Amino acid sequence: MACLALGALTACSSSGSAGATGSAGPAGSTAPAGGTGSTGASAPAADGAGQGGTKLAPKEALLASAAVMDKAGSAKLTVKGGETDGTADYVWTSPSSFLLTSKTEGKDVNVLFTNDQMYIGATPEMAAVAQGKKWMVISTKDAAGADSAEAGSFAAMMQLMNPSVQLTAAAPTATLVGTETVAGQSATHYRSELKVDDQVAKMQLDPALKAQVLAELKKKGGTATVDLWINAKGELVQQSSVDPTAETGDATNVVTYAQLGSVKATPAPAASEVFSLSDLLQQ
């Protein structure tokens, strides 16, 4: 998932590029323990039990969950499969931020996306060359003024983990799969086949990045399948979808949400801590 980001990192270091590859189970498999926290927000039981004991249809259940997750605004994420195993602090309400920590060659690698800007945590070797600076900025534009592929891919990944975006986009075509146990709790499993255009239309990005994200996602085709698990509080516990940034195959990402509403936005690093790839090349 973060292979392009990590590729940019390893391209300017002496080590080879080797991402940490997770093995995502099939949709509906039991996830690692670590349930969601309570936000105090509640939907009319998005797992199917509505007010007065009535059952919510899949579309209404997903829209109710989207409202719960929108109110929560943030979560701790566990990401498995595709190109990455890692964890993330994600704030999807303004001011939004996404701080991903994953393993490559046995070392932690941090990638931060905030204010439509992408930063990669420097390895000790890179920091030494960069005069101790800790973050390499990946501009949303390349030297010719064209959109940056790395930033666009990471923005796509981040938005696909935005629960409000996914639930709202998936709602119109959602179908009920069944009740399963994920992250140590009972949850209702829904599946949706959605058009990529509709999915991207819900994303909270500036027009230039949104156009690039659409191009990235369409490389995998015009439609996408997403699986969503919602607990009795209307909270999204887990989602599973094809990784749009994987270089080969149909790698699947499984994302588990926990500690809803507890994460604070990660600020952009200070200018004194930031360097660019061109800065390194000039050393």
Coordinates of N, CA and C in Angstrom, one line a residue, residues 40-244:
G40 N -19.5 7.5 22.2 CA -20.7 8.2 22.7 C -21.7 8.4 21.7
A41 N -21.3 8.4 20.4 CA -22.2 8.6 19.3 C -22.9 7.2 19.0
S42 N -24.1 7.3 18.6 CA -24.8 6.0 18.3 C -25.7 6.2 17.1
A43 N -25.8 5.2 16.3 CA -26.7 5.1 15.2 C -27.9 4.2 15.6
P44 N -29.0 4.2 14.8 CA -30.1 3.3 15.1 C -29.6 1.9 14.8
A45 N -28.6 1.4 15.6 CA -28.1 0.1 15.5 C -27.9 -0.3 14.0
A46 N -26.7 0.1 13.5 CA -26.5 -0.1 12.1 C -26.3 -1.6 11.8
D47 N -26.2 -2.5 12.8 CA -26.1 -3.9 12.5 C -27.5 -4.5 12.1
G48 N -28.5 -3.7 12.0 CA -29.8 -4.2 11.6 C -30.9 -4.0 12.5
A49 N -30.7 -3.7 13.8 CA -31.8 -3.5 14.7 C -32.1 -2.0 14.8
G50 N -33.2 -1.6 14.2 CA -33.5 -0.2 14.3 C -34.4 0.2 15.4
Q51 N -34.9 1.4 15.4 CA -35.8 1.8 16.5 C -37.1 0.9 16.5
G52 N -37.6 0.6 17.6 CA -38.8 -0.2 17.7 C -38.6 -1.6 17.3
G53 N -37.3 -2.1 17.2 CA -37.0 -3.5 16.8 C -37.0 -3.7 15.3
T54 N -37.2 -2.6 14.5 CA -37.2 -2.8 13.1 C -35.8 -3.0 12.6
K55 N -35.7 -3.6 11.4 CA -34.4 -3.9 10.8 C -34.1 -2.8 9.8
L56 N -32.8 -2.4 9.8 CA -32.3 -1.4 8.8 C -31.9 -2.2 7.6
A57 N -32.3 -1.7 6.4 CA -31.8 -2.2 5.2 C -30.3 -1.9 5.1
P58 N -29.5 -2.7 4.2 CA -28.1 -2.4 4.2 C -27.7 -1.0 3.8
K59 N -28.4 -0.4 2.9 CA -28.1 1.0 2.6 C -28.3 1.9 3.8
E60 N -29.4 1.8 4.5 CA -29.6 2.6 5.7 C -28.6 2.3 6.8
A61 N -28.2 1.0 6.9 CA -27.3 0.7 8.0 C -25.9 1.3 7.7
L62 N -25.5 1.3 6.5 CA -24.2 2.0 6.2 C -24.2 3.5 6.3
L63 N -25.3 4.1 5.9 CA -25.4 5.5 6.1 C -25.5 5.9 7.6
A64 N -26.2 5.1 8.4 CA -26.2 5.4 9.8 C -24.8 5.2 10.4
S65 N -24.0 4.2 10.0 CA -22.7 4.0 10.5 C -21.8 5.2 10.0
A66 N -22.0 5.7 8.8 CA -21.2 6.8 8.3 C -21.4 8.0 9.2
A67 N -22.6 8.2 9.7 CA -22.8 9.3 10.6 C -22.1 9.1 11.9
V68 N -22.1 7.9 12.4 CA -21.4 7.6 13.7 C -19.9 7.8 13.5
M69 N -19.3 7.4 12.4 CA -17.9 7.5 12.2 C -17.5 8.9 11.9
D70 N -18.4 9.7 11.2 CA -18.1 11.1 11.0 C -18.0 11.9 12.3
K71 N -18.9 11.5 13.2 CA -18.9 12.2 14.5 C -17.6 11.8 15.3
A72 N -17.2 10.5 15.2 CA -16.0 10.1 15.9 C -14.8 10.8 15.4
G73 N -14.6 10.9 14.1 CA -13.6 11.8 13.5 C -12.2 11.3 13.5
S74 N -11.9 10.2 14.3 CA -10.5 9.7 14.3 C -10.5 8.3 14.8
A75 N -9.4 7.6 14.6 CA -9.2 6.3 15.1 C -7.8 5.8 15.0
K76 N -7.5 4.8 15.8 CA -6.2 4.0 15.6 C -6.5 2.9 14.6
L77 N -5.7 2.8 13.6 CA -5.9 1.7 12.6 C -4.8 0.7 12.6
T78 N -5.2 -0.6 12.4 CA -4.3 -1.6 12.1 C -4.5 -2.1 10.7
V79 N -3.4 -2.1 9.9 CA -3.4 -2.3 8.5 C -2.7 -3.6 8.2
K80 N -3.3 -4.5 7.5 CA -2.7 -5.8 7.1 C -3.0 -6.1 5.7
G81 N -1.9 -6.7 5.0 CA -2.1 -7.1 3.7 C -1.6 -6.2 2.6
G82 N -1.7 -6.6 1.3 CA -1.2 -5.8 0.3 C 0.3 -5.6 0.4
E83 N 0.7 -4.4 0.3 CA 2.1 -4.0 0.4 C 2.6 -3.7 1.8
T84 N 1.7 -3.6 2.8 CA 2.0 -3.1 4.1 C 1.4 -3.8 5.2
D85 N 2.2 -4.0 6.3 CA 1.7 -4.3 7.6 C 2.0 -3.1 8.5
G86 N 1.1 -2.5 9.2 CA 1.4 -1.4 10.0 C 0.3 -0.9 10.8
T87 N 0.5 0.3 11.5 CA -0.5 0.9 12.3 C -0.6 2.4 11.8
A88 N -1.7 3.0 12.1 CA -1.8 4.4 11.7 C -2.7 5.2 12.7
D89 N -2.3 6.5 12.9 CA -3.2 7.4 13.6 C -3.9 8.2 12.5
Y90 N -5.2 8.1 12.5 CA -5.9 8.8 11.4 C -7.0 9.7 11.9
V91 N -6.9 11.0 11.5 CA -8.0 12.0 11.8 C -8.6 12.3 10.4
W92 N -9.8 12.0 10.2 CA -10.4 12.3 8.9 C -11.3 13.5 8.9
T93 N -11.5 14.2 10.0 CA -12.2 15.4 10.1 C -11.1 16.6 10.0
S94 N -11.5 17.7 9.6 CA -10.6 18.9 9.5 C -10.2 19.4 10.9
P95 N -8.9 19.6 11.1 CA -7.7 19.4 10.2 C -7.3 17.9 10.1
S96 N -7.3 17.3 9.0 CA -7.1 15.9 8.9 C -5.6 15.6 8.8
S97 N -5.2 14.4 9.3 CA -3.9 13.9 9.2 C -3.9 12.4 9.2
F98 N -2.8 11.8 8.6 CA -2.7 10.4 8.5 C -1.2 10.0 8.7
L99 N -0.9 9.4 9.9 CA 0.5 9.0 10.2 C 0.6 7.5 10.2
L100 N 1.2 6.9 9.2 CA 1.4 5.5 9.1 C 2.8 5.1 9.5
T101 N 2.8 4.0 10.3 CA 4.1 3.4 10.7 C 4.1 2.0 10.2
S102 N 5.0 1.6 9.4 CA 5.1 0.3 8.9 C 6.6 -0.2 9.0
K103 N 6.8 -1.5 8.7 CA 8.1 -2.1 8.7 C 8.7 -2.3 7.3
T104 N 9.9 -1.9 7.1 CA 10.6 -2.3 5.9 C 12.0 -2.6 6.3
E105 N 12.5 -3.8 5.9 CA 13.8 -4.3 6.3 C 14.0 -4.3 7.8
G106 N 12.9 -4.6 8.5 CA 13.0 -4.7 10.0 C 13.0 -3.3 10.7
K107 N 12.9 -2.2 9.9 CA 12.9 -0.9 10.6 C 11.6 -0.2 10.4
D108 N 11.2 0.6 11.4 CA 10.0 1.4 11.3 C 10.2 2.5 10.3
V109 N 9.2 2.7 9.5 CA 9.2 3.8 8.5 C 7.9 4.5 8.7
N110 N 8.0 5.8 8.9 CA 6.8 6.7 9.1 C 6.5 7.5 7.8
V111 N 5.2 7.5 7.5 CA 4.8 8.3 6.4 C 3.6 9.2 6.9
L112 N 3.7 10.5 6.7 CA 2.7 11.4 7.2 C 2.1 12.1 6.0
F113 N 0.8 12.2 6.0 CA 0.0 13.0 5.0 C -0.8 14.0 5.7
T114 N -0.5 15.3 5.5 CA -1.3 16.3 6.1 C -1.3 17.6 5.3
N115 N -2.4 18.4 5.2 CA -2.4 19.6 4.4 C -2.1 19.3 3.0
D116 N -2.6 18.1 2.4 CA -2.3 17.7 1.1 C -0.8 17.6 0.7
Q117 N 0.0 17.3 1.8 CA 1.4 17.2 1.6 C 1.9 15.9 2.2
M118 N 2.8 15.3 1.6 CA 3.3 14.0 2.1 C 4.7 14.1 2.6
Y119 N 5.0 13.4 3.7 CA 6.3 13.4 4.3 C 6.7 12.0 4.6
I120 N 8.0 11.7 4.4 CA 8.5 10.3 4.7 C 9.6 10.5 5.8
G121 N 9.5 9.8 6.9 CA 10.5 9.8 7.9 C 11.8 9.3 7.4
A122 N 12.9 10.1 7.7 CA 14.2 9.8 7.2 C 14.8 8.6 8.0
T123 N 15.5 7.8 7.3 CA 16.3 6.7 8.0 C 17.5 7.4 8.6
P124 N 18.2 6.8 9.6 CA 19.4 7.4 10.2 C 20.4 7.8 9.1
E125 N 20.6 6.9 8.1 CA 21.5 7.2 7.0 C 21.2 8.5 6.2
M126 N 19.9 8.6 5.9 CA 19.4 9.8 5.2 C 19.5 11.0 6.0
A127 N 19.2 10.9 7.3 CA 19.2 12.1 8.2 C 20.7 12.6 8.3
A128 N 21.6 11.7 8.3 CA 23.0 12.1 8.4 C 23.4 12.9 7.2
V129 N 22.9 12.5 6.0 CA 23.2 13.2 4.8 C 22.5 14.5 4.7
A130 N 21.3 14.5 5.3 CA 20.4 15.7 5.3 C 20.6 16.6 6.5
Q131 N 21.8 16.6 7.1 CA 22.2 17.4 8.2 C 21.2 17.3 9.4
G132 N 20.8 16.1 9.7 CA 20.0 15.8 10.8 C 18.5 16.1 10.7
K133 N 18.1 16.5 9.5 CA 16.7 16.7 9.3 C 15.9 15.4 9.3
K134 N 14.7 15.4 9.8 CA 14.0 14.2 10.0 C 12.9 13.7 9.0
W135 N 12.5 14.6 8.1 CA 11.4 14.3 7.2 C 11.8 14.7 5.8
M136 N 11.5 13.8 4.8 CA 11.7 14.2 3.4 C 10.3 14.5 2.9
V137 N 10.1 15.6 2.3 CA 8.8 16.0 1.7 C 8.7 15.5 0.3
I138 N 7.5 15.0 0.0 CA 7.2 14.5 -1.3 C 6.2 15.5 -1.9
S139 N 6.6 16.4 -2.8 CA 5.7 17.4 -3.2 C 4.5 16.8 -4.0
T140 N 3.4 17.5 -4.0 CA 2.2 17.0 -4.8 C 2.4 17.4 -6.2
K141 N 3.5 18.1 -6.6 CA 3.8 18.4 -7.9 C 5.3 18.0 -8.2
D142 N 5.6 17.5 -9.4 CA 7.0 17.2 -9.7 C 7.7 18.5 -10.2
A143 N 8.9 18.3 -10.6 CA 9.7 19.5 -11.1 C 9.1 20.2 -12.3
A144 N 8.3 19.4 -13.1 CA 7.7 20.0 -14.3 C 6.3 20.5 -14.0
G145 N 5.9 20.4 -12.8 CA 4.6 21.0 -12.4 C 3.5 20.0 -12.5
A146 N 3.8 18.7 -12.9 CA 2.8 17.7 -13.0 C 2.5 17.1 -11.7
D147 N 1.3 16.4 -11.5 CA 1.0 15.8 -10.3 C 1.9 14.7 -9.9
S148 N 2.3 14.6 -8.6 CA 3.2 13.6 -8.1 C 2.5 12.3 -8.0
A149 N 3.1 11.2 -8.6 CA 2.4 9.9 -8.5 C 2.5 9.4 -7.0
E150 N 3.6 9.6 -6.3 CA 3.7 9.1 -5.0 C 2.6 9.7 -4.1
A151 N 2.5 11.1 -4.1 CA 1.5 11.7 -3.3 C 0.1 11.3 -3.6
G152 N -0.1 11.2 -4.9 CA -1.5 10.8 -5.4 C -1.9 9.4 -4.9
S153 N -0.9 8.5 -5.0 CA -1.2 7.1 -4.5 C -1.4 7.0 -3.0
F154 N -0.6 7.8 -2.3 CA -0.8 7.8 -0.8 C -2.1 8.4 -0.4
A155 N -2.5 9.5 -1.2 CA -3.8 10.2 -0.9 C -5.0 9.2 -1.2
A156 N -4.8 8.4 -2.3 CA -5.8 7.4 -2.6 C -6.0 6.4 -1.5
M157 N -4.9 5.9 -1.0 CA -4.9 4.9 0.1 C -5.5 5.5 1.3
M158 N -5.2 6.7 1.7 CA -5.7 7.4 2.9 C -7.2 7.5 2.8
Q159 N -7.7 8.0 1.6 CA -9.1 8.2 1.4 C -9.9 6.9 1.4
L160 N -9.3 5.8 1.0 CA -10.0 4.5 1.0 C -10.1 4.0 2.4
M161 N -9.3 4.5 3.3 CA -9.4 4.1 4.7 C -10.3 5.1 5.5
N162 N -10.8 6.2 4.9 CA -11.7 7.1 5.5 C -13.1 6.4 5.6
P163 N -13.5 6.1 6.9 CA -14.7 5.3 7.0 C -16.0 6.1 6.5
S164 N -16.0 7.4 6.7 CA -17.2 8.1 6.2 C -17.3 8.0 4.7
V165 N -16.1 8.2 4.0 CA -16.1 8.1 2.5 C -16.5 6.7 2.1
Q166 N -16.0 5.7 2.6 CA -16.2 4.3 2.2 C -17.7 3.9 2.5
L167 N -18.2 4.2 3.7 CA -19.5 3.8 4.0 C -20.6 4.6 3.1
T168 N -20.4 5.8 2.9 CA -21.3 6.6 2.1 C -21.3 6.2 0.7
A169 N -20.1 5.9 0.1 CA -20.0 5.5 -1.3 C -20.5 4.1 -1.5
A170 N -20.4 3.2 -0.5 CA -20.8 1.8 -0.6 C -22.2 1.6 -0.3
A171 N -22.9 2.6 0.3 CA -24.3 2.4 0.8 C -25.3 2.0 -0.3
P172 N -25.3 2.7 -1.4 CA -26.3 2.4 -2.5 C -26.3 1.0 -3.0
T173 N -25.2 0.3 -3.0 CA -25.2 -1.0 -3.6 C -24.8 -2.1 -2.6
A174 N -25.0 -1.7 -1.3 CA -24.6 -2.7 -0.2 C -25.6 -3.9 -0.1
T175 N -25.0 -5.0 0.2 CA -25.8 -6.2 0.4 C -25.4 -6.8 1.7
L176 N -26.3 -7.6 2.4 CA -26.0 -8.2 3.6 C -25.3 -9.5 3.4
V177 N -24.2 -9.8 4.1 CA -23.5 -11.1 4.0 C -23.8 -11.9 5.2
G178 N -23.8 -11.4 6.4 CA -24.1 -12.2 7.6 C -23.5 -11.6 8.8
T179 N -23.6 -12.3 9.9 CA -23.0 -11.9 11.2 C -21.7 -12.7 11.5
E180 N -20.6 -12.0 11.8 CA -19.4 -12.6 12.1 C -18.7 -12.0 13.3
T181 N -17.6 -12.6 13.7 CA -16.8 -12.0 14.8 C -15.5 -11.5 14.2
V182 N -15.3 -10.2 14.4 CA -14.1 -9.5 14.0 C -13.6 -8.6 15.1
A183 N -12.3 -8.5 15.3 CA -11.7 -7.7 16.3 C -12.3 -8.0 17.7
G184 N -12.7 -9.3 17.9 CA -13.2 -9.7 19.2 C -14.6 -9.3 19.5
Q185 N -15.4 -8.9 18.5 CA -16.8 -8.5 18.7 C -17.7 -8.9 17.6
S186 N -18.9 -9.0 17.9 CA -19.9 -9.4 16.9 C -20.2 -8.2 15.9
A187 N -20.2 -8.5 14.7 CA -20.4 -7.4 13.7 C -21.2 -8.0 12.5
T188 N -21.9 -7.1 11.9 CA -22.7 -7.5 10.7 C -21.8 -7.1 9.4
H189 N -21.7 -8.1 8.6 CA -20.8 -8.0 7.4 C -21.7 -7.6 6.2
Y190 N -21.2 -6.5 5.5 CA -21.9 -6.0 4.3 C -20.9 -6.0 3.2
R191 N -21.3 -6.2 1.9 CA -20.5 -6.1 0.8 C -21.1 -5.2 -0.2
S192 N -20.2 -4.4 -0.9 CA -20.7 -3.5 -1.9 C -19.8 -3.5 -3.1
E193 N -20.4 -3.5 -4.3 CA -19.7 -3.3 -5.6 C -20.0 -1.9 -6.0
L194 N -19.0 -1.1 -6.0 CA -19.3 0.3 -6.3 C -18.4 0.8 -7.4
K195 N -18.9 1.9 -8.1 CA -18.2 2.5 -9.2 C -17.1 3.4 -8.6
V196 N -15.9 3.3 -9.3 CA -14.8 4.1 -8.8 C -15.1 5.5 -8.9
D197 N -15.8 6.0 -9.9 CA -16.2 7.4 -10.1 C -17.0 7.9 -8.9
D198 N -17.9 7.0 -8.4 CA -18.8 7.4 -7.3 C -17.9 7.4 -6.0
Q199 N -17.0 6.5 -5.9 CA -16.1 6.4 -4.7 C -15.3 7.7 -4.6
V200 N -14.7 8.1 -5.7 CA -13.8 9.2 -5.7 C -14.5 10.5 -5.5
A201 N -15.8 10.5 -6.0 CA -16.6 11.7 -5.8 C -16.8 12.1 -4.3
K202 N -16.8 11.1 -3.5 CA -17.0 11.3 -2.0 C -15.8 11.7 -1.3
M203 N -14.6 11.7 -2.0 CA -13.3 11.9 -1.3 C -13.1 13.4 -1.0
Q204 N -12.5 13.6 0.1 CA -12.2 15.0 0.6 C -10.8 15.5 0.2
L205 N -10.7 15.8 -1.1 CA -9.4 16.2 -1.6 C -9.6 17.4 -2.6
D206 N -8.5 18.1 -2.8 CA -8.6 19.2 -3.7 C -8.7 18.6 -5.1
P207 N -9.3 19.3 -6.1 CA -9.6 18.8 -7.4 C -8.4 18.1 -8.1
A208 N -7.2 18.7 -8.0 CA -6.1 18.1 -8.7 C -5.7 16.7 -8.2
L209 N -5.7 16.6 -6.8 CA -5.4 15.3 -6.2 C -6.5 14.3 -6.5
K210 N -7.7 14.8 -6.5 CA -8.9 13.9 -6.7 C -8.8 13.3 -8.1
A211 N -8.4 14.1 -9.1 CA -8.3 13.6 -10.5 C -7.2 12.6 -10.5
Q212 N -6.1 12.8 -9.8 CA -5.0 11.8 -9.8 C -5.4 10.5 -9.1
V213 N -6.1 10.6 -8.0 CA -6.6 9.5 -7.3 C -7.5 8.6 -8.2
L214 N -8.4 9.3 -8.9 CA -9.3 8.6 -9.9 C -8.5 7.8 -10.9
A215 N -7.5 8.5 -11.4 CA -6.6 7.8 -12.4 C -6.0 6.6 -11.8
E216 N -5.5 6.7 -10.6 CA -4.8 5.6 -9.9 C -5.8 4.4 -9.7
L217 N -7.0 4.7 -9.2 CA -7.9 3.7 -8.9 C -8.4 3.0 -10.2
K218 N -8.6 3.7 -11.3 CA -9.1 3.2 -12.5 C -8.1 2.2 -13.2
K219 N -6.8 2.2 -12.7 CA -5.9 1.3 -13.2 C -6.3 -0.1 -12.8
K220 N -7.1 -0.3 -11.8 CA -7.6 -1.6 -11.3 C -9.0 -1.9 -11.9
G221 N -9.5 -1.0 -12.7 CA -10.8 -1.2 -13.3 C -11.8 -0.1 -12.9
G222 N -13.0 -0.2 -13.5 CA -14.0 0.8 -13.2 C -14.9 0.6 -12.0
T223 N -14.8 -0.6 -11.4 CA -15.5 -0.9 -10.2 C -14.6 -1.5 -9.1
A224 N -15.1 -1.4 -7.9 CA -14.3 -1.9 -6.7 C -15.2 -2.6 -5.8
T225 N -14.8 -3.7 -5.2 CA -15.5 -4.4 -4.1 C -15.0 -4.1 -2.8
V226 N -15.9 -3.7 -1.9 CA -15.5 -3.4 -0.5 C -16.3 -4.2 0.5
D227 N -15.7 -4.8 1.5 CA -16.4 -5.5 2.6 C -16.3 -4.7 3.8
L228 N -17.4 -4.5 4.6 CA -17.5 -3.7 5.7 C -18.2 -4.5 6.9
W229 N -17.6 -4.3 8.1 CA -18.1 -5.0 9.3 C -18.5 -3.9 10.3
I230 N -19.8 -3.9 10.7 CA -20.3 -2.8 11.6 C -20.9 -3.5 12.8
N231 N -20.5 -2.9 14.0 CA -21.0 -3.5 15.3 C -22.3 -3.0 15.7
A232 N -22.8 -3.4 16.8 CA -24.1 -3.0 17.3 C -24.3 -1.5 17.6
K233 N -23.1 -0.8 17.8 CA -23.2 0.6 18.1 C -23.2 1.4 16.8
G234 N -23.1 0.8 15.7 CA -23.0 1.5 14.4 C -21.6 1.9 14.0
E235 N -20.6 1.4 14.8 CA -19.2 1.7 14.5 C -18.7 0.7 13.4
L236 N -17.9 1.3 12.5 CA -17.2 0.4 11.6 C -16.0 -0.2 12.3
V237 N -16.0 -1.5 12.3 CA -15.0 -2.3 13.0 C -13.8 -2.6 12.1
Q238 N -14.2 -3.0 10.8 CA -13.2 -3.4 9.9 C -13.7 -3.2 8.5
Q239 N -12.8 -3.0 7.6 CA -13.1 -3.0 6.1 C -12.0 -3.7 5.4
S240 N -12.4 -4.2 4.2 CA -11.4 -5.0 3.4 C -11.7 -4.5 1.9
S241 N -10.6 -4.2 1.2 CA -10.7 -3.8 -0.2 C -9.4 -4.1 -0.9
V242 N -9.4 -4.1 -2.2 CA -8.2 -4.3 -3.0 C -7.3 -3.0 -2.9
D243 N -6.0 -3.3 -2.7 CA -5.1 -2.2 -2.6 C -4.8 -1.6 -4.0
P244 N -5.2 -0.3 -4.1 CA -5.0 0.3 -5.4 C -3.6 0.7 -5.8

